[in-house]
Tab-separated table of C-alpha atoms and ligand atoms in Angstrom:
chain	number	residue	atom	x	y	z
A	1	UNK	CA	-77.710	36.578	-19.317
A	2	UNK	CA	-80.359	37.969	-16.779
A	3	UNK	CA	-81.788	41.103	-17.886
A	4	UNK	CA	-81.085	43.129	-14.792
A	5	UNK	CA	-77.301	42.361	-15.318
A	6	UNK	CA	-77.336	43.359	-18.935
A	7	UNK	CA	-79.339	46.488	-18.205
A	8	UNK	CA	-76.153	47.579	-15.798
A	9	UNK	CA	-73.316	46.028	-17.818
A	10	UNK	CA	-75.035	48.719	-20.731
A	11	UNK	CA	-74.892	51.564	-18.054
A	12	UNK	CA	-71.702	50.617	-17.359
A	13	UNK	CA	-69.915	51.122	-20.629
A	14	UNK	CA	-71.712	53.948	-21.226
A	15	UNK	CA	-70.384	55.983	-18.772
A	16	UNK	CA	-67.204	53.890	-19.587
A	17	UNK	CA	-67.037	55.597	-22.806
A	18	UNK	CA	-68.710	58.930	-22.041
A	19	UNK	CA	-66.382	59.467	-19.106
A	20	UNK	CA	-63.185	58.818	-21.878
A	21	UNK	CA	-65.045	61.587	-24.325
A	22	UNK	CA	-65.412	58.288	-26.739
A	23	UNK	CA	-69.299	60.237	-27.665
A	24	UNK	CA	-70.341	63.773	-26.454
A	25	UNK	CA	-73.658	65.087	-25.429
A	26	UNK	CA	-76.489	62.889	-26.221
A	27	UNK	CA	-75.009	61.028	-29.326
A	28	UNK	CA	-74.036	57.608	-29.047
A	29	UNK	CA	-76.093	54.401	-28.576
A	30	UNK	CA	-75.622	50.896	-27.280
A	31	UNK	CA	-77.724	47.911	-27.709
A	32	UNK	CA	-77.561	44.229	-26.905
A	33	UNK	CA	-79.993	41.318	-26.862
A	34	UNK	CA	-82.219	39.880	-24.157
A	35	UNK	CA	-84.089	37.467	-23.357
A	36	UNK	CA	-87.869	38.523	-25.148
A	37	UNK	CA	-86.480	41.408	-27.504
A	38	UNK	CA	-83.160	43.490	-27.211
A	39	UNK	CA	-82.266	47.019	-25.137
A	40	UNK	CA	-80.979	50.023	-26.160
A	41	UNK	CA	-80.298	53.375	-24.853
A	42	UNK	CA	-83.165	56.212	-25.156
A	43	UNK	CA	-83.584	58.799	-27.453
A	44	UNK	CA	-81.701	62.208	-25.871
A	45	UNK	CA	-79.984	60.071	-23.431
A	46	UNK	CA	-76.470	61.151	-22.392
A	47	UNK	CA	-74.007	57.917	-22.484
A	48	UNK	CA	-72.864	59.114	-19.146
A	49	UNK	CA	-75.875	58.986	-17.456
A	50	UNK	CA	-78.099	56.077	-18.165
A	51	UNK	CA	-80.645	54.548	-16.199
A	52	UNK	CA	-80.962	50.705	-16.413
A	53	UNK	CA	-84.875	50.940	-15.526
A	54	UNK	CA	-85.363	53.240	-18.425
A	55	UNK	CA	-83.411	51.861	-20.957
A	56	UNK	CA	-85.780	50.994	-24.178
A	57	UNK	CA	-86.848	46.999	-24.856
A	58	UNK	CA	-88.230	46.701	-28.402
A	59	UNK	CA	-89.332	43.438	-30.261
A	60	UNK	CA	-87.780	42.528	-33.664
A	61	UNK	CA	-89.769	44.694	-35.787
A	62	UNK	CA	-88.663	47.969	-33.543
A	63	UNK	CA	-91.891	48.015	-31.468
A	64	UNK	CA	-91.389	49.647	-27.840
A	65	UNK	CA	-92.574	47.000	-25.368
A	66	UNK	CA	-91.253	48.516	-22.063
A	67	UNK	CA	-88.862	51.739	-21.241
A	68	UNK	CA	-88.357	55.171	-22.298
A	69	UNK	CA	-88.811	56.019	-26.294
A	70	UNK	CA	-85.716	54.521	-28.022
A	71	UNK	CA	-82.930	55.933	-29.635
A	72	UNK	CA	-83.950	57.635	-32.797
A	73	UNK	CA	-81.013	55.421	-34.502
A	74	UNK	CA	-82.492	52.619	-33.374
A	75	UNK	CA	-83.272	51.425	-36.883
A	76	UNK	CA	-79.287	51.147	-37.389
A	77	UNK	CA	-79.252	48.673	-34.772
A	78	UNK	CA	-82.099	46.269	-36.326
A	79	UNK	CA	-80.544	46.535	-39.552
A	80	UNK	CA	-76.847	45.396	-37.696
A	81	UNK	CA	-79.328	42.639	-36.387
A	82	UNK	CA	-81.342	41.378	-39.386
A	83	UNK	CA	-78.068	41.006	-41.251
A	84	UNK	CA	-75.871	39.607	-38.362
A	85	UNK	CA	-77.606	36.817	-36.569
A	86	UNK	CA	-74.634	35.994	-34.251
A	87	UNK	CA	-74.241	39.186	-33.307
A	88	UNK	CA	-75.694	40.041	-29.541
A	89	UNK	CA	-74.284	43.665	-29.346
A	90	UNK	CA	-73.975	47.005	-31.179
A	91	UNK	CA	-72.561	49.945	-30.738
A	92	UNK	CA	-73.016	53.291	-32.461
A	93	UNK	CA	-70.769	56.399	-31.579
A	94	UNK	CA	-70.079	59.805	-33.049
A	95	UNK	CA	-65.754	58.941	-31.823
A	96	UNK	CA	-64.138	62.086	-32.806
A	97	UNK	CA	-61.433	60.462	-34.890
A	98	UNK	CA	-63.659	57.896	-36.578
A	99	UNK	CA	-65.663	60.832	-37.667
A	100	UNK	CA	-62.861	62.742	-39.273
A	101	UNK	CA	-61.775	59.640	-40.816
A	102	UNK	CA	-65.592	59.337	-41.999
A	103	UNK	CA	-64.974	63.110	-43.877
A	104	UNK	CA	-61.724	63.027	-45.419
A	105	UNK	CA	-61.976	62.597	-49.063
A	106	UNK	CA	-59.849	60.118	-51.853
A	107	UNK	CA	-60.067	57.089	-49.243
A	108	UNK	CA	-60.809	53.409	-50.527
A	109	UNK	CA	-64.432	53.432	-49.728
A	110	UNK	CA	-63.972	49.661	-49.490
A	111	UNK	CA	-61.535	49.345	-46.971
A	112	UNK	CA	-60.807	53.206	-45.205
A	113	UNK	CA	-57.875	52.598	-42.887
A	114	UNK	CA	-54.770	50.417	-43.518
A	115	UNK	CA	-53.519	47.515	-41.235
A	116	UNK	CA	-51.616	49.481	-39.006
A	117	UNK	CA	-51.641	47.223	-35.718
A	118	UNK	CA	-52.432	43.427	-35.190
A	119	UNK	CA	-55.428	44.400	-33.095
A	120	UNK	CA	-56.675	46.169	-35.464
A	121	UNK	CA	-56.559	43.444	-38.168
A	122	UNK	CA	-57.932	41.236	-35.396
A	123	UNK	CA	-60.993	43.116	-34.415
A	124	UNK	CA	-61.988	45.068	-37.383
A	125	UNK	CA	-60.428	44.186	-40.295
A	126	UNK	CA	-61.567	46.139	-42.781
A	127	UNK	CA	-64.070	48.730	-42.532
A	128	UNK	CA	-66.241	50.125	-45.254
A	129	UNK	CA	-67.658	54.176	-45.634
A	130	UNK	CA	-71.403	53.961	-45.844
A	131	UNK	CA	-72.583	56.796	-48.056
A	132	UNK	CA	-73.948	60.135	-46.286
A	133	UNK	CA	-77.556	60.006	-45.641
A	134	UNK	CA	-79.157	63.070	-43.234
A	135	UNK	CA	-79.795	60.981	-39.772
A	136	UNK	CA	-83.179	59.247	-39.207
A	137	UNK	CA	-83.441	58.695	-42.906
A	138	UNK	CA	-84.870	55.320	-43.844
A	139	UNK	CA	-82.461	54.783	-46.501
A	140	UNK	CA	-79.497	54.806	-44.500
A	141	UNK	CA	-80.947	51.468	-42.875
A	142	UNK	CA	-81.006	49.712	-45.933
A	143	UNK	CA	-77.445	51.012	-46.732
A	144	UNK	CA	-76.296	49.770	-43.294
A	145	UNK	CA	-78.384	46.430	-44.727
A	146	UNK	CA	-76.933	46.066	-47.869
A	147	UNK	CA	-72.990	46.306	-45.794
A	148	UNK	CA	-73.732	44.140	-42.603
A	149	UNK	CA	-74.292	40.931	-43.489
A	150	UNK	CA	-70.262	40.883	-44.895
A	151	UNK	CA	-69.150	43.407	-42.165
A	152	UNK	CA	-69.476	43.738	-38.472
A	153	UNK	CA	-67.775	47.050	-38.377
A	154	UNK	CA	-69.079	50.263	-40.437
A	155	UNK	CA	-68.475	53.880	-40.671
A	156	UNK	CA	-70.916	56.170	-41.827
A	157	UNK	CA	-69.682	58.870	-44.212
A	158	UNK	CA	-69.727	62.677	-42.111
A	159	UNK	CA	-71.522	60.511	-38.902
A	160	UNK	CA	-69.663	57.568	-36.699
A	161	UNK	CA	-69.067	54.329	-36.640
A	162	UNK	CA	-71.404	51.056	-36.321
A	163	UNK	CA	-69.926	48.397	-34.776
A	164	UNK	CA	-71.734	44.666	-33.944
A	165	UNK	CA	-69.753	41.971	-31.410
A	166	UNK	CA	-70.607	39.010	-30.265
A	167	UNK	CA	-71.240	40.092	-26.433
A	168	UNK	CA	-71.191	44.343	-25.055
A	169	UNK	CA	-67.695	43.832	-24.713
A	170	UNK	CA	-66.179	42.259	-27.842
A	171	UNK	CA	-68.405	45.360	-29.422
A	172	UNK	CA	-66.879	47.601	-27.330
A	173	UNK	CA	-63.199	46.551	-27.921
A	174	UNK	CA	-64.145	46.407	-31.366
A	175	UNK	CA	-65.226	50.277	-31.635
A	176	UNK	CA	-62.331	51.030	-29.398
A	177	UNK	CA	-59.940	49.348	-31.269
A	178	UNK	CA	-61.699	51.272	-34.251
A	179	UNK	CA	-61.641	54.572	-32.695
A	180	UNK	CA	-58.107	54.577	-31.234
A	181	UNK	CA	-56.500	53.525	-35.344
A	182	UNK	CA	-58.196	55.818	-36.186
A	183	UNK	CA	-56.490	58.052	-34.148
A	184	UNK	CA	-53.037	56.855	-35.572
A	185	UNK	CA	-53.873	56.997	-38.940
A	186	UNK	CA	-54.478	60.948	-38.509
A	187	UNK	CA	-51.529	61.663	-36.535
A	188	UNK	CA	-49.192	59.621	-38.803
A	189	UNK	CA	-50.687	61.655	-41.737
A	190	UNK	CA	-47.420	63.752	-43.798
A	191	UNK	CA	-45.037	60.690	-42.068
A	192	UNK	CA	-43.867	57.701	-44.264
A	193	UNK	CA	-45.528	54.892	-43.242
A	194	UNK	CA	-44.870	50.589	-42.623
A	195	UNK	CA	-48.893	49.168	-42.236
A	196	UNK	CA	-48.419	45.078	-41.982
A	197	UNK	CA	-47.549	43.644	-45.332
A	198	UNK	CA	-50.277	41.219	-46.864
A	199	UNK	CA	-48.422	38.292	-45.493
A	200	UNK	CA	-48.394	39.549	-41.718
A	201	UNK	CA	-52.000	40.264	-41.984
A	202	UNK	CA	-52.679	36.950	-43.690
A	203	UNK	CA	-50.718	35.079	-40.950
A	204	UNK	CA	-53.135	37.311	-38.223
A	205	UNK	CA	-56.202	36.417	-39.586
A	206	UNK	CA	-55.647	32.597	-39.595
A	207	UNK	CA	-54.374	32.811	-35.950
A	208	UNK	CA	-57.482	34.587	-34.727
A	209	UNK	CA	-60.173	33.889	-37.153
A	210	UNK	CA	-62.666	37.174	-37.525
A	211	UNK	CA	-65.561	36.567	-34.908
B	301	ZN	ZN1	-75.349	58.872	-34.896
């Protein structure tokens, strides 16, 4: 894709998803490849306001070659990238329900939410807690590392998600889909509960194979 278009199709979603309160302020970052390196959002940029002329281009090793200084979480997205070849997207928001699923305690670090929808199942999966680390430390990149290569979808423990797709929008849906279970799950806390059974999630995944 021409790098002009992908510069807008990022400025689109972002304001997409500020617009829908999906990130506040100036958290949230999107990224996707290009032709010589991959884009992503600035540091202190508001989702809602981007500028497809300043957006950040960086090389594979997280050098700034053109653009405004990246996203201090950049090194989330390289990590997503090093692990996840076939991935050309990521997304990383601080979604108000993701995040309080990210802080309640005595959930299966392994797999956090059940299979409540078919979507769901279809474009996440299962979704492990990455332990808390204070933002911009080094380590949590190699804990997003050591997940990534099994998982395209990741919360962070007391942070957001970190979701990779296979184009901006698959991504998108994904951390969508993500944010909006979520969203269930905590409303349908205190009621009794019917997730899909391991058959009707085995018969999902071999209809739509994870991408
Ligand atoms: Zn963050």
């Amino acid at each position: 894709m021409q790098d002009s278009k992908l510069r807008e199709q990022i400025c689109d979603l972002g304001r997409s998803i500020y617009d829908r309160g999906l990130t506040h302020g100036s958290t949230g970052n999107i990224s996707a490849k290009c032709e010589d390196g991959w884009l992503l959002t600035p540091t202190g940029s508001n989702l809602g306001r981007l500028d497809p002329a300043r957006l950040s281009k960086l090389d594979w090793n997280g050098k700034l070659l053109s653009g405004d200084p990246p996203s201090k979480e950049n090194f989330l997205h390289l990590a997503m990238y090093q692990e996840r070849e076939r991935n050309q997207a990521v997304i990383h928001l601080h979604s108000t329900h993701s995040v309080a699923v990210s802080v309640i305690d005595g959930l299966d670090p392994n797999d956090l939410l059940p299979p409540l929808t078919a979507y769901y199942v279809m474009r996440i999966g299962n979704l492990p807690l990455v332990p808390y680390y204070a933002p911009g430390d080094m380590v949590l990149a190699d804990a997003v590392r050591g997940y990534a290569g099994k998982h395209h979808a990741l919360l962070l423990a007391n942070h957001g998600p970190v979701v990779g797709g296979s184009s901006l929008a698959a991504a998108a849906d994904a951390v969508e889909e993500l944010e909006a279970t979520a969203k269930l799950f905590l409303m349908l806390q205190g009621h009794r509960c019917r997730p899909l059974n391991a058959e009707q999630v085995a018969d999902i995944k071999r209809r739509y194979p994870a991408g």
